[in-house]
Structure formats: C-alpha cells, structure tokens
Amino acid sequence: MKFISSEKIPGFLEALSARSTVWAPRELTGSGGTVMFERWRPGDPIDLEHYSSLSAKDVVLPRTEKLFGYTYAFGGSPFSGGLGASGTAVAASDSDQAPATSGEQIVIKPAEPAPSTVLFGVRACDAKSIQVLDALFNNPGGEGYNDPQYSARREGLTVITLACTTCDDACFCSSFENGASEKAGSDLILYPVDGGFLAEGVTGKGGELLSEPFFEESELAPPPLAETAVIEGLERLQEILPGLFDDLDFWERVSERCVSCGFCTYGCPTCHCFNIHDEMQGDREGERLRSWDACMFALYTQETSGHNPRPTLAHRYRNRINHKFSYYPENQGEILCTGCGRCIRGCPAALDIRDVLRDALKAARKE
Amino acid sequence: MKATEPLRPEPATVLEVITETTNIRTFRIAFDDPALAESFSFLPGQIGQLSIMGAGESTFALSSAPSRRGSFDFSVMKTGVVTSAIHELSAGDRVAVRAPMGCAFPTDDWKGKNIVLVGGGIGMAPLRSLLFYLLDNREDYGDMTLVYGARTPGDLCYAEDRRDWESRADLDFAATIDTACAGWDGCVGLVPSVVEEKAPSPENAVAVTCGPPIMIKFALQSLDKTGFREEQIYTTLERRMKCGIGLCGRCNLGPKYVCTDGPVFSLAELRELPDEL
Ligand SMILES: Cc1cc2nc3c(=O)[nH]c(=O)nc-3n(C[C@H](O)[C@H](O)[C@H](O)COP(=O)(O)OP(=O)(O)OC[C@H]3O[C@@H](n4cnc5c(N)ncnc54)[C@H](O)[C@@H]3O)c2cc1C
Ligand code: SF4
Ligand code: SF4
Ligand code: FES
C-alpha cells in the first residue's frame, strides 16, 4: 500500500479537479453540522469525519436530470397554451392558436455528455450502493437495461472511498456480508492512519492514481475497521415478509409515527425511484426531466380515477420495506440496503428501520 | 423501439382522429421515420406511451390490428392533464411515442381453444387489438364470443368495427347497455349478467376480461359460476406508470412490474401476488 499525508489531500484533490469534476463531503454553511456531497473546488473545506446526510447517489443518479430537450421546429405547437400559473401544462383550446401544421417536426435533442467525475470520501456502504444501482442502470452490451446517461456518467466516474475505523450507533453494515471491509464499487480505498491515509487501489482506474506524486511507499499496516451492530438473518426476510403482507396491523404499528416526508428514500443510497415530467421554456421548446421520487409519498401510485393502491402510510411503508428486503432480493438476488444508517439518523419521527426488521423476524418466529 | 434509449420517444404524427364517445377518441398514429413506421410491430395486449411535449406522457393499450402495417391506434379517454392535451390533437399534429412495451396475451398457448372476450368501456381497447388478431388467425381458434358493454349506446366505441363483428358468422357478439333506451334494439343488461346468460362452456376455453374494476369483479364472479378456473381467465392491469421499463418503481405489484411483467396476467398469476390492487 501507499501513503498520502493529510496535508497533501487538498493538492491531490486540486490535481484531480484540473481534469475532472470532484465531489467531496462538506458541511453546509450555517447548517449546524449537515454534511453533503458537493461539487469541490480548490480552497473548499472538506469534512471527512461526519457521515453525509444524503448519500452521494446523485453523482450517478442526479436529483433532476434532463433526459432530452425538444423543440417544435416551426408552426404553432399543439401546446401553445404553455404553462399555467400552477406550473402544470395547460392545453390550448381555442382554434385560433393553430395546432401543429403538417410539415412541422418535433426535434429531440439529446442531453449533454457527462463530465468525468471523481467522488471523494464516500464510505464503503456508499461505494457498494453504486454497484447496486449499476445492476439496474448500467448493463452495456449485457442483459438488462442500459441507461445511456447513467452509463456515461458511470464510465467517467472514479470512486475514492474512505474506510471506516469507527462507526456511530445508526450504522449496521456488518449485518451484510462484507460490512466496513466492503470493496465493491470502490476504485481506490483510503485507510486513516496517523498523519494521513494508506491507499489501496481496487481497480485499474484507482491503481493508476497511486503513481501520482502525492503518494509515497509505506510499510504501515492498515488499521482495524469498524464493527457495527449486527442484525442476524436479514436474508430470511425474503421468505418472511410475504407472510406478513396482509397483517396491516403490523404495518400500522411499525409506521405509526411516520409523516411521509420521504427523507428515508431521498437520503438512501440505494433507493432509485423516479418521476418523469416535462418543463416548457416558452411555447416552442422544453425539456423532459427525470427526478427522484419516493414510494413514501401519498400520490406516488394514485391513479387518475382517484383510486390509490397504497392509500395509507402503512401501505407505503410496507412497500418500502418489502421492496428492499423481499421484492428486490427476489428480482436481483441482493438486498436493497447497505446498512448506512441514513434513514435512521435522518428520520424526523425517529423511526428505526432496524426495529421494523427485528419485529418482522420476531413475528415470523412466533408463528 | 430503439433498444438503446428506451426513455426517449420517437417522433410521430397523428394521421386521423376518430371520435368514439363524448370522452373517448381513437388516434391513428404513424412514426415519422419511414423505416421505423414500416418495421414497427407489436402483439395484442402490449402497450405504448404517447407524449405531448410539454404536457407529458401517458400509457395506453395499442388498440389496432397487429397485422396493420405503417400505423397503429391508441384509444384515449379524457381524464386529466395529459389525456386532455391529447384530446386537443387533430390530424397532422406531431406527437412522440415509445412502443411497444409490456407483455402480450399468450395467444400461441390458446391455439385450438374457444375464446370468450368480456370488455367494458375503454377496457375494450386492448381487446379490440386481440380480437383483430384472433380474427386474422381465425382457423387457429375455436368458438369465439365477445360481450362488450357500456352505460349507453353513445358510450360504445368502435362503431365501424362493431358492424363488422355483428355481421360475422364466426363470432358470437353481443353489445350491451346498462338500461333500455329508445333506438336501441340490442342487448340490455350489465356485462356480467350477459356473460351468465350466454354461459359459454369452460371446456377447452379461455376468457379475457378488461374494463372498469367493478365490472371485472362481477365478470369474474360470473365466469366462476360458469365454471371457468383461475388459470383460464386473463386480464390486463392498470397502474400509474412512468418509465414503462421496470425501473422507476411505480407500478410494482409485489416483485412484478405491470409495465414489463404485465399488463397481461392470468387470474392464477394474480392470486400468487400480494393483494395490492
Ligand atoms: C397498462 C395501462 C393501459 C392503459 N390503457 C389505456 C387506454 O387504452 N386508454 C385510456 O384512455 N387509458 C388507458 N390507461 C390509463 C391512462 O394511462 C390514464 O388515464 C392516463 O395516464 C391519465 O393521464 P392524465 O395525465 O390525463 O391524468 P392526470 O389525472 O392528470 O394524472 C394522473 C394521476 O396522476 C396523479 N399525479 C399527477 N401528477 C403527479 C405527480 N407529480 N406525482 C404523483 N402523482 C401525480 C394524479 O393524482 C392523477 O391521479 C392505461 C393505463 C395503464 C397503466
Ligand atoms: S424519514 Fe421517517 S417520517 Fe420520513 S417518510 Fe421515512 S420513515 Fe416516514
Ligand atoms: S434503507 Fe436506510 S440503512 Fe439501508 S441503505 Fe437505505 S438509508 Fe441506508
Ligand atoms: S412504469 Fe416504471 S416501473 Fe413500471
């Protein structure tokens, strides 16, 4: 392994930022300790001590991104009414606003290419979660869906992970196979040691960085990694949860305090549900956007008729837990949670997903 | 559909707008790219997403004959923002389409069987496509029955097709309305009771039903009384959808996605899934 001293980190980041966009964790000004992954520019402080409130998933799956732009090439668009005050689109109804004439074209313009990006200072659980998202969005040439924009971003992404030597009481990554020693999704791992970090290349991309002048040879041994609390038997939930599905009392009890704010899904590194909507810019052109959405929101599944298959909090919470610990494992062979603890630290109602998982395991044992 | 960018629709043009009822119109659409227009194909039961740039995208059953080349139909009921914008369209207007998506009715497995179709209101859209397909391959199937109902004569879609279906000797067709009214000399009564009256034999048969949830509920009871078992009954499901490719997470029913694993399900399959309709 090689060594990089703490003093050399800013210089290393500066060198990276000369050729890539760099994202690093920093405390939001005036937030009283909220750490987020932000675009880093030379001179910016970074915070490698605290966990970020939201994960860094927006580096691969931005909160809002343009799927494509569109223009009506000439003539009036069939939508010349433009946007109403509420922000919802309003159809033109008077016939004097001529509908699209024949000959007019809709021109679809692809989104801009993704920049090359370095994600600095994520934890093993977050690096792992990027690999989890890869299974859904990034399958170039293989079976399954390949999202061109996600893939382009992923191709240009280098992940530099900060290994955890301590943890807080919301972390439970040790409940999953590799816990804090997880290497999947990382290109380079930094292990905190006295005066700096030991650096281990995981992929070719990460290994190449070690030849930069900021790194020196080292004989130091890597530090022991954090051991977090363990919930035994999470893999059994795939079998157990279907049996609990119709026990609405159970779901009402465990989600009683939830306020449907959606933080647990927005903060989560593996949640990936999205909405697609259009925004007009004037009446001739606009953009189609993809943005984060969450199954914890009441309107998420509401149908036009007013019917909602998940009308209450309990229904929605049930879906979130089932998706992560039953449906996703059934479809993808993997649990959709890394034990990062964000949904526990950030829930305004102090709901703890671990309690729910333990309760579900217990309920099954009783039967 | 271009496999590389399934979220990006292909420009298309409205060729014709057919007013079906006060709130349902059928839009005949062709892709602008002539090669795509010609090569485009789908199977009955499959769906597509129709975009009006600025208003958004909505999901509809492909309602035309799969054998028809060059264009396809969506029959759209006006209910909200996107569907209202669609209803503003006239021939020559530009739209964009992602299609085909989802799974089709397993028509190959049904070869040699008698077929009973039970449709209500806009739920006739996917059944229309299916019926065209079955009639195009008439010799592969046994007896064919269609019960199609709406509240009033004015709520029945596909007037021209119905004339053809009525005149065919190889299709037992009943259009029914809820209550008798002047000028209607056809069948009167709710769809499920007409099914019960006809009492099609469940022997070597499949039944397909699509319509408002309440109609489906009672149609299933009628089919059950008639002796149809769960694995002989098929339906298509609706859920609020966005991506149409099993990714946005919106349309799941347990581990299945209506947009990719459906919209066609047999009743036996549905019984295996969590009850979250
Ligand atoms: C498989 C399938 C096949 C279908 N086939 C047909 C067919 O052949 N013909 C037909 O007419 N219809 C069909 N439908 C129904 C059709 O898709 C809907 O009627 C249509 O999408 C309504 O769109 P709208 O924008 O007009 O409705 P709106 O009412 O404007 O919006 C739809 C719903 O979304 C909710 N909503 C709006 N914005 C948001 C938001 N930002 N976040 C969360 N929720 C929001 C609203 O509460 C509303 O309930 C089908 C649906 C499916 C799933
Ligand atoms: S963060 Fe807590 S309160 Fe908010 S939606 Fe999630 S469980 Fe409910
Ligand atoms: S469910 Fe909670 S603990 Fe699991 S990955 Fe998401 S935010 Fe982290
Ligand atoms: S519509 Fe997105 S998952 Fe089905």
Coordinates of N, CA, C and O in Angstrom, one line a residue, chain A residues 193-347:
Chain A
V193 N -4.7 6.5 8.9 CA -3.7 6.2 9.9 C -3.1 7.5 10.4 O -3.5 8.5 9.9
D194 N -2.1 7.4 11.3 CA -1.5 8.6 11.9 C -1.0 9.5 10.8 O -0.2 9.0 10.0
G195 N -1.4 10.7 10.7 CA -0.8 11.7 9.8 C -1.3 11.6 8.4 O -0.9 12.4 7.5
G196 N -2.2 10.6 8.1 CA -2.6 10.6 6.7 C -3.4 9.3 6.4 O -4.1 8.8 7.3
F197 N -3.3 8.8 5.2 CA -4.1 7.6 4.8 C -3.2 6.6 4.0 O -2.4 7.0 3.2
L198 N -3.5 5.4 4.3 CA -2.9 4.3 3.4 C -3.9 4.2 2.3 O -5.1 4.4 2.4
A199 N -3.3 4.0 1.1 CA -4.1 4.0 -0.1 C -4.0 2.6 -0.8 O -2.9 2.2 -1.1
E200 N -5.1 2.0 -1.1 CA -5.1 0.7 -1.8 C -5.9 0.8 -3.1 O -7.1 1.2 -3.1
G201 N -5.3 0.5 -4.2 CA -6.0 0.5 -5.5 C -6.9 -0.7 -5.6 O -6.4 -1.8 -5.2
V202 N -8.1 -0.6 -6.0 CA -9.0 -1.7 -6.1 C -9.2 -2.0 -7.6 O -9.1 -3.2 -8.0
T203 N -9.4 -1.0 -8.4 CA -9.5 -1.2 -9.8 C -8.3 -0.6 -10.5 O -7.5 0.1 -9.9
G204 N -8.1 -0.9 -11.8 CA -7.0 -0.3 -12.6 C -7.1 1.2 -12.5 O -6.1 1.9 -12.3
K205 N -8.3 1.7 -12.6 CA -8.6 3.2 -12.6 C -8.0 3.8 -11.3 O -7.4 4.8 -11.3
G206 N -8.3 3.1 -10.2 CA -7.9 3.6 -8.9 C -6.4 3.4 -8.7 O -5.7 4.3 -8.2
G207 N -5.9 2.3 -9.2 CA -4.4 2.0 -9.0 C -3.6 3.0 -9.7 O -2.5 3.4 -9.2
E208 N -4.0 3.4 -10.9 CA -3.2 4.4 -11.6 C -3.0 5.7 -10.8 O -1.9 6.3 -11.0
L209 N -4.0 6.1 -10.0 CA -3.8 7.3 -9.3 C -2.6 7.2 -8.3 O -2.0 8.2 -7.9
L210 N -2.3 6.0 -7.9 CA -1.2 5.8 -6.9 C 0.1 6.2 -7.4 O 1.1 6.4 -6.6
S211 N 0.2 6.3 -8.7 CA 1.5 6.8 -9.3 C 1.7 8.3 -9.2 O 2.7 8.8 -9.6
E212 N 0.7 9.0 -8.8 CA 0.8 10.4 -8.7 C 1.8 10.8 -7.6 O 1.9 10.0 -6.6
P213 N 2.4 11.9 -7.7 CA 3.5 12.3 -6.7 C 3.0 12.5 -5.3 O 3.8 12.6 -4.4
F214 N 1.7 12.6 -5.1 CA 1.2 12.8 -3.7 C 1.4 11.5 -2.8 O 1.3 11.6 -1.6
F215 N 1.6 10.4 -3.5 CA 1.7 9.1 -2.7 C 3.1 8.7 -2.6 O 3.9 8.9 -3.5
E216 N 3.4 8.1 -1.4 CA 4.8 7.5 -1.2 C 4.6 6.1 -0.7 O 3.6 5.7 -0.3
E217 N 5.7 5.4 -0.9 CA 5.7 4.0 -0.4 C 5.5 3.9 1.1 O 6.0 4.8 1.8
S218 N 4.9 2.9 1.6 CA 4.8 2.7 3.1 C 4.7 1.3 3.5 O 4.3 0.4 2.8
E219 N 5.3 1.1 4.7 CA 5.3 -0.3 5.3 C 4.2 -0.5 6.3 O 4.1 -1.5 6.9
L220 N 3.4 0.6 6.6 CA 2.4 0.6 7.6 C 1.4 -0.5 7.4 O 1.0 -0.8 6.2
A221 N 0.8 -1.0 8.4 CA -0.3 -2.0 8.3 C -1.6 -1.2 8.3 O -1.7 -0.2 9.1
P222 N -2.6 -1.6 7.5 CA -3.9 -0.9 7.6 C -4.5 -1.1 9.0 O -4.3 -2.1 9.6
P223 N -5.3 -0.1 9.4 CA -5.9 -0.2 10.7 C -7.1 -1.1 10.8 O -7.6 -1.5 9.7
P224 N -7.5 -1.6 11.9 CA -8.7 -2.4 12.0 C -9.9 -1.6 11.7 O -10.0 -0.4 12.0
L225 N -10.8 -2.2 11.0 CA -12.0 -1.5 10.5 C -13.1 -1.6 11.5 O -13.1 -2.5 12.4
A226 N -14.1 -0.7 11.4 CA -15.2 -0.6 12.3 C -16.1 -1.9 12.3 O -16.2 -2.5 11.2
E227 N -16.5 -2.3 13.4 CA -17.5 -3.4 13.5 C -18.8 -2.8 14.0 O -18.9 -2.3 15.1
T228 N -19.8 -2.8 13.2 CA -21.1 -2.2 13.6 C -22.0 -3.3 14.2 O -21.7 -4.5 14.2
A229 N -23.1 -2.8 14.8 CA -24.1 -3.7 15.3 C -24.6 -4.6 14.2 O -24.6 -4.2 13.0
V230 N -25.0 -5.8 14.5 CA -25.4 -6.8 13.5 C -26.9 -7.2 13.8 O -27.3 -7.5 14.9
I231 N -27.7 -7.2 12.7 CA -29.0 -7.8 12.8 C -28.8 -9.2 12.1 O -28.6 -9.2 10.9
E232 N -29.1 -10.2 12.8 CA -28.9 -11.6 12.2 C -30.1 -11.9 11.3 O -31.2 -11.6 11.7
G233 N -29.8 -12.5 10.2 CA -30.9 -13.2 9.5 C -31.7 -12.3 8.5 O -32.8 -12.6 8.2
L234 N -31.1 -11.2 8.1 CA -31.8 -10.3 7.2 C -32.2 -11.0 5.9 O -33.2 -10.7 5.3
E235 N -31.4 -12.0 5.5 CA -31.7 -12.7 4.2 C -33.0 -13.5 4.3 O -33.6 -13.8 3.3
R236 N -33.3 -13.8 5.6 CA -34.6 -14.6 5.8 C -35.8 -13.8 5.5 O -36.9 -14.4 5.3
L237 N -35.7 -12.5 5.5 CA -36.9 -11.6 5.3 C -37.5 -11.9 4.0 O -38.7 -11.7 3.8
Q238 N -36.7 -12.3 3.0 CA -37.3 -12.5 1.7 C -38.4 -13.6 1.8 O -39.4 -13.5 1.1
E239 N -38.2 -14.5 2.7 CA -39.2 -15.6 2.8 C -40.3 -15.1 3.8 O -41.5 -15.5 3.7
I240 N -39.9 -14.3 4.8 CA -40.8 -14.0 5.9 C -41.8 -12.9 5.5 O -43.0 -13.0 5.8
L241 N -41.3 -11.9 4.8 CA -42.2 -10.7 4.5 C -43.5 -11.0 3.8 O -44.5 -10.4 4.1
P242 N -43.5 -11.9 2.8 CA -44.7 -12.2 2.1 C -45.8 -12.7 3.1 O -47.0 -12.3 2.9
G243 N -45.4 -13.4 4.1 CA -46.4 -13.9 5.1 C -47.0 -12.8 6.0 O -48.0 -12.9 6.6
L244 N -46.2 -11.7 6.0 CA -46.6 -10.5 6.9 C -47.4 -9.5 6.1 O -47.9 -8.5 6.6
F245 N -47.5 -9.7 4.8 CA -48.0 -8.7 3.9 C -49.4 -8.2 4.3 O -49.7 -7.1 4.4
D246 N -50.3 -9.2 4.6 CA -51.7 -8.9 4.8 C -51.9 -8.5 6.3 O -53.0 -8.2 6.7
D247 N -50.9 -8.5 7.1 CA -51.0 -8.1 8.5 C -50.9 -6.6 8.6 O -49.9 -6.1 9.1
L248 N -52.0 -5.9 8.2 CA -51.9 -4.4 8.2 C -51.7 -3.9 9.6 O -51.2 -2.8 9.7
D249 N -52.2 -4.6 10.6 CA -52.0 -4.1 12.0 C -50.5 -4.0 12.2 O -50.0 -3.0 12.9
F250 N -49.7 -5.0 11.8 CA -48.3 -4.9 12.0 C -47.7 -3.7 11.3 O -46.9 -2.9 11.9
W251 N -48.1 -3.4 10.1 CA -47.5 -2.3 9.3 C -48.0 -1.0 9.9 O -47.3 0.0 9.9
E252 N -49.2 -0.9 10.4 CA -49.7 0.3 11.1 C -48.9 0.6 12.3 O -48.5 1.7 12.6
R253 N -48.6 -0.5 13.1 CA -47.9 -0.3 14.3 C -46.5 0.2 14.0 O -46.0 1.1 14.7
V254 N -45.8 -0.5 13.1 CA -44.4 -0.1 12.9 C -44.2 1.3 12.2 O -43.2 1.9 12.3
S255 N -45.3 1.7 11.5 CA -45.1 3.0 10.8 C -45.9 4.1 11.4 O -46.0 5.2 10.9
E256 N -46.4 3.9 12.6 CA -47.4 4.8 13.3 C -46.9 6.2 13.3 O -47.7 7.1 13.0
R257 N -45.6 6.4 13.5 CA -45.1 7.8 13.7 C -44.7 8.5 12.4 O -44.4 9.7 12.3
C258 N -44.6 7.7 11.3 CA -44.1 8.2 10.0 C -45.0 9.4 9.6 O -46.2 9.4 9.7
V259 N -44.3 10.4 9.0 CA -45.1 11.6 8.5 C -45.0 11.7 7.0 O -45.3 12.7 6.4
S260 N -44.5 10.6 6.3 CA -44.5 10.6 4.8 C -43.6 11.7 4.3 O -43.8 12.2 3.2
C261 N -42.5 12.1 5.0 CA -41.7 13.2 4.5 C -40.8 12.7 3.3 O -40.3 13.5 2.5
G262 N -40.5 11.4 3.3 CA -39.7 10.9 2.2 C -38.2 11.0 2.4 O -37.4 10.5 1.5
F263 N -37.8 11.5 3.6 CA -36.3 11.6 3.8 C -35.6 10.3 3.7 O -34.5 10.1 3.1
C264 N -36.3 9.2 4.2 CA -35.6 7.9 4.2 C -35.3 7.4 2.8 O -34.3 6.7 2.6
T265 N -36.1 7.8 1.9 CA -35.8 7.4 0.5 C -34.8 8.3 -0.2 O -34.0 7.9 -1.0
Y266 N -35.0 9.6 0.0 CA -34.1 10.6 -0.7 C -32.7 10.4 -0.1 O -31.7 10.6 -0.8
G267 N -32.6 10.2 1.2 CA -31.2 10.0 1.8 C -30.6 8.7 1.5 O -29.4 8.5 1.6
C268 N -31.4 7.7 1.1 CA -30.9 6.3 1.0 C -30.1 6.2 -0.3 O -30.4 6.7 -1.4
P269 N -28.9 5.6 -0.2 CA -28.1 5.4 -1.4 C -28.6 4.4 -2.4 O -28.1 4.4 -3.5
T270 N -29.5 3.5 -2.0 CA -30.0 2.5 -2.9 C -31.4 2.8 -3.5 O -31.7 2.2 -4.5
C271 N -32.1 3.7 -2.9 CA -33.5 4.0 -3.4 C -33.3 4.7 -4.7 O -32.4 5.6 -4.9
H272 N -34.1 4.3 -5.7 CA -33.8 4.8 -7.1 C -35.1 5.1 -7.8 O -35.1 5.3 -9.1
C273 N -36.2 5.2 -7.2 CA -37.5 5.5 -7.9 C -37.4 6.9 -8.5 O -36.9 7.8 -7.9
F274 N -38.0 7.1 -9.7 CA -38.0 8.4 -10.3 C -39.3 8.7 -11.0 O -40.1 7.9 -11.2
N275 N -39.5 10.0 -11.2 CA -40.6 10.5 -11.9 C -40.1 11.1 -13.2 O -38.9 11.4 -13.3
I276 N -41.0 11.2 -14.2 CA -40.6 11.8 -15.5 C -41.6 12.9 -15.8 O -42.8 12.7 -15.7
H277 N -41.1 14.1 -16.0 CA -42.1 15.2 -16.3 C -41.4 16.2 -17.3 O -40.2 16.2 -17.5
D278 N -42.3 17.0 -17.9 CA -41.9 17.9 -18.9 C -41.9 19.3 -18.3 O -42.7 19.7 -17.5
E279 N -40.9 20.1 -18.8 CA -41.0 21.5 -18.5 C -40.8 22.3 -19.8 O -39.9 22.1 -20.5
M280 N -41.8 23.2 -20.0 CA -41.7 24.1 -21.2 C -40.9 25.3 -20.9 O -40.9 25.8 -19.8
Q281 N -40.1 25.8 -21.9 CA -39.5 27.0 -21.8 C -40.0 27.9 -22.9 O -39.6 27.7 -24.1
G282 N -41.0 28.7 -22.6 CA -41.8 29.4 -23.7 C -42.7 28.3 -24.3 O -43.0 27.3 -23.7
D283 N -43.2 28.6 -25.5 CA -44.2 27.7 -26.0 C -43.7 26.8 -27.1 O -44.4 26.1 -27.8
R284 N -42.4 26.9 -27.4 CA -41.8 26.2 -28.6 C -40.8 25.1 -28.2 O -40.5 24.3 -29.0
E285 N -40.3 25.2 -27.0 CA -39.3 24.2 -26.6 C -39.3 23.9 -25.1 O -39.9 24.7 -24.4
G286 N -38.7 22.9 -24.8 CA -38.7 22.5 -23.4 C -37.8 21.3 -23.2 O -37.0 20.9 -24.0
E287 N -37.9 20.7 -22.0 CA -37.1 19.6 -21.6 C -37.9 18.5 -20.9 O -38.9 18.8 -20.3
R288 N -37.5 17.3 -21.2 CA -38.1 16.2 -20.4 C -37.1 15.8 -19.3 O -35.9 15.6 -19.6
L289 N -37.6 15.8 -18.1 CA -36.7 15.6 -16.9 C -37.0 14.4 -16.2 O -38.2 13.9 -16.1
R290 N -36.0 13.8 -15.6 CA -36.2 12.7 -14.7 C -35.8 13.2 -13.3 O -34.7 13.8 -13.2
S291 N -36.6 12.9 -12.3 CA -36.2 13.4 -11.0 C -36.6 12.4 -9.9 O -37.5 11.6 -10.1
W292 N -35.9 12.4 -8.8 CA -36.2 11.5 -7.7 C -37.6 11.5 -7.3 O -38.2 12.6 -7.3
D293 N -38.1 10.4 -7.0 CA -39.5 10.3 -6.4 C -39.4 9.3 -5.3 O -38.4 8.7 -5.1
A294 N -40.5 9.1 -4.6 CA -40.4 8.2 -3.4 C -41.7 7.5 -3.2 O -42.8 8.1 -3.2
C295 N -41.6 6.2 -2.9 CA -42.9 5.4 -2.7 C -43.5 5.8 -1.3 O -44.5 5.3 -1.0
M296 N -42.8 6.7 -0.5 CA -43.4 7.1 0.7 C -44.3 8.3 0.5 O -45.0 8.7 1.5
F297 N -44.4 8.8 -0.7 CA -45.3 9.9 -1.0 C -46.7 9.4 -1.3 O -46.9 8.5 -2.1
A298 N -47.7 10.1 -0.8 CA -49.1 9.7 -1.0 C -49.6 9.6 -2.4 O -50.3 8.7 -2.8
L299 N -49.1 10.5 -3.3 CA -49.6 10.5 -4.7 C -48.8 9.6 -5.6 O -49.2 9.4 -6.8
Y300 N -47.8 8.9 -5.0 CA -46.9 8.2 -5.9 C -47.6 7.2 -6.8 O -47.3 7.0 -8.0
T301 N -48.6 6.5 -6.2 CA -49.3 5.5 -7.0 C -50.8 5.8 -7.3 O -51.5 5.0 -7.8
Q302 N -51.1 7.1 -7.0 CA -52.5 7.4 -7.2 C -52.9 7.5 -8.6 O -52.2 8.1 -9.4
E303 N -54.0 6.8 -8.9 CA -54.4 6.7 -10.3 C -55.4 7.8 -10.7 O -55.9 8.5 -9.8
T304 N -55.6 8.1 -12.0 CA -56.4 9.2 -12.4 C -57.8 9.2 -11.8 O -58.4 10.2 -11.5
S305 N -58.3 8.0 -11.6 CA -59.7 7.8 -11.1 C -59.7 8.3 -9.6 O -60.8 8.4 -9.1
G306 N -58.6 8.4 -9.0 CA -58.6 8.7 -7.6 C -58.2 7.5 -6.8 O -57.8 7.6 -5.6
H307 N -58.3 6.4 -7.4 CA -58.0 5.1 -6.7 C -56.5 5.1 -6.4 O -55.7 5.4 -7.2
N308 N -56.2 4.7 -5.2 CA -54.8 4.6 -4.8 C -54.5 3.2 -4.2 O -55.1 2.9 -3.1
P309 N -53.7 2.4 -4.8 CA -53.4 1.1 -4.3 C -52.7 1.1 -3.0 O -52.7 0.1 -2.2
R310 N -52.1 2.2 -2.6 CA -51.4 2.4 -1.3 C -51.9 3.6 -0.6 O -51.2 4.6 -0.5
P311 N -53.1 3.5 -0.1 CA -53.8 4.8 0.4 C -53.2 5.3 1.7 O -53.4 6.4 2.0
T312 N -52.6 4.4 2.5 CA -52.2 4.9 3.8 C -50.7 4.8 4.0 O -50.0 4.1 3.3
L313 N -50.2 5.5 5.1 CA -48.8 5.4 5.4 C -48.4 3.9 5.6 O -47.3 3.6 5.2
A314 N -49.2 3.1 6.2 CA -48.9 1.8 6.5 C -48.6 1.0 5.2 O -47.7 0.2 5.0
H315 N -49.5 1.3 4.2 CA -49.3 0.6 2.9 C -48.0 1.0 2.2 O -47.3 0.2 1.6
R316 N -47.7 2.3 2.4 CA -46.5 2.8 1.7 C -45.2 2.3 2.4 O -44.3 2.0 1.8
Y317 N -45.3 2.3 3.7 CA -44.1 1.8 4.5 C -43.9 0.3 4.2 O -42.8 -0.1 4.0
R318 N -45.0 -0.4 4.1 CA -44.9 -1.8 3.8 C -44.2 -2.0 2.4 O -43.4 -2.9 2.3
N319 N -44.5 -1.2 1.5 CA -43.9 -1.3 0.2 C -42.4 -1.0 0.2 O -41.6 -1.7 -0.4
R320 N -42.0 0.0 1.0 CA -40.6 0.3 1.1 C -39.8 -0.8 1.7 O -38.8 -1.2 1.1
I321 N -40.3 -1.4 2.8 CA -39.6 -2.5 3.4 C -39.6 -3.7 2.5 O -38.6 -4.4 2.3
N322 N -40.8 -4.0 1.9 CA -40.8 -5.2 1.0 C -39.9 -5.0 -0.2 O -39.3 -6.0 -0.6
H323 N -39.9 -3.8 -0.7 CA -39.0 -3.7 -1.9 C -37.6 -4.0 -1.6 O -36.9 -4.7 -2.3
K324 N -37.2 -3.4 -0.4 CA -35.8 -3.6 -0.1 C -35.4 -5.0 0.3 O -34.3 -5.5 0.0
F325 N -36.3 -5.6 1.1 CA -35.9 -6.9 1.7 C -36.6 -8.1 1.1 O -36.3 -9.3 1.6
S326 N -37.5 -7.9 0.2 CA -38.2 -9.1 -0.4 C -38.2 -9.0 -1.9 O -37.6 -9.9 -2.6
Y327 N -38.9 -8.0 -2.5 CA -39.0 -7.9 -3.9 C -37.7 -7.8 -4.6 O -37.4 -8.5 -5.6
Y328 N -36.9 -6.9 -4.2 CA -35.6 -6.7 -4.8 C -34.7 -7.9 -4.7 O -34.1 -8.4 -5.8
P329 N -34.6 -8.5 -3.5 CA -33.8 -9.8 -3.5 C -34.3 -10.8 -4.4 O -33.6 -11.6 -5.0
E330 N -35.7 -10.9 -4.6 CA -36.3 -11.9 -5.4 C -35.9 -11.6 -6.9 O -35.5 -12.5 -7.7
N331 N -35.9 -10.3 -7.3 CA -35.6 -10.0 -8.7 C -34.1 -9.9 -9.0 O -33.7 -10.3 -10.1
Q332 N -33.3 -9.4 -8.0 CA -31.9 -9.1 -8.3 C -30.9 -10.0 -7.5 O -29.7 -9.8 -7.6
G333 N -31.5 -10.8 -6.6 CA -30.6 -11.6 -5.8 C -29.8 -10.9 -4.7 O -28.7 -11.4 -4.3
E334 N -30.2 -9.7 -4.3 CA -29.5 -8.9 -3.4 C -30.4 -8.0 -2.6 O -31.4 -7.5 -3.1
I335 N -30.1 -7.8 -1.3 CA -30.9 -6.9 -0.5 C -30.6 -5.4 -0.9 O -29.5 -5.1 -1.2
L336 N -31.7 -4.6 -1.0 CA -31.5 -3.2 -1.4 C -31.3 -2.3 -0.2 O -32.0 -1.3 0.0
C337 N -30.3 -2.6 0.6 CA -29.9 -1.8 1.7 C -28.5 -2.2 2.0 O -28.0 -3.3 1.9
T338 N -27.7 -1.1 2.5 CA -26.3 -1.4 2.8 C -26.0 -1.2 4.3 O -24.9 -1.3 4.7
G339 N -27.1 -0.8 5.0 CA -26.9 -0.6 6.4 C -26.2 0.7 6.7 O -25.5 0.9 7.8
C340 N -26.3 1.7 5.9 CA -25.6 3.0 6.0 C -26.2 3.8 7.2 O -25.5 4.7 7.7
G341 N -27.4 3.5 7.6 CA -28.0 4.2 8.7 C -28.6 5.6 8.5 O -29.1 6.2 9.4
R342 N -28.6 6.0 7.2 CA -29.1 7.4 7.0 C -30.5 7.6 7.3 O -31.0 8.6 7.9
C343 N -31.3 6.5 7.0 CA -32.8 6.6 7.2 C -33.0 6.7 8.7 O -34.1 7.1 9.1
I344 N -32.1 6.1 9.5 CA -32.3 6.1 11.0 C -31.9 7.5 11.5 O -32.6 8.1 12.3
R345 N -30.7 8.0 11.1 CA -30.2 9.3 11.6 C -31.1 10.4 11.2 O -31.3 11.4 11.9
G346 N -31.7 10.3 10.0 CA -32.4 11.5 9.4 C -33.9 11.5 9.6 O -34.6 12.5 9.3
C347 N -34.5 10.4 10.1 CA -36.0 10.4 10.2 C -36.5 11.4 11.3 O -36.1 11.3 12.4

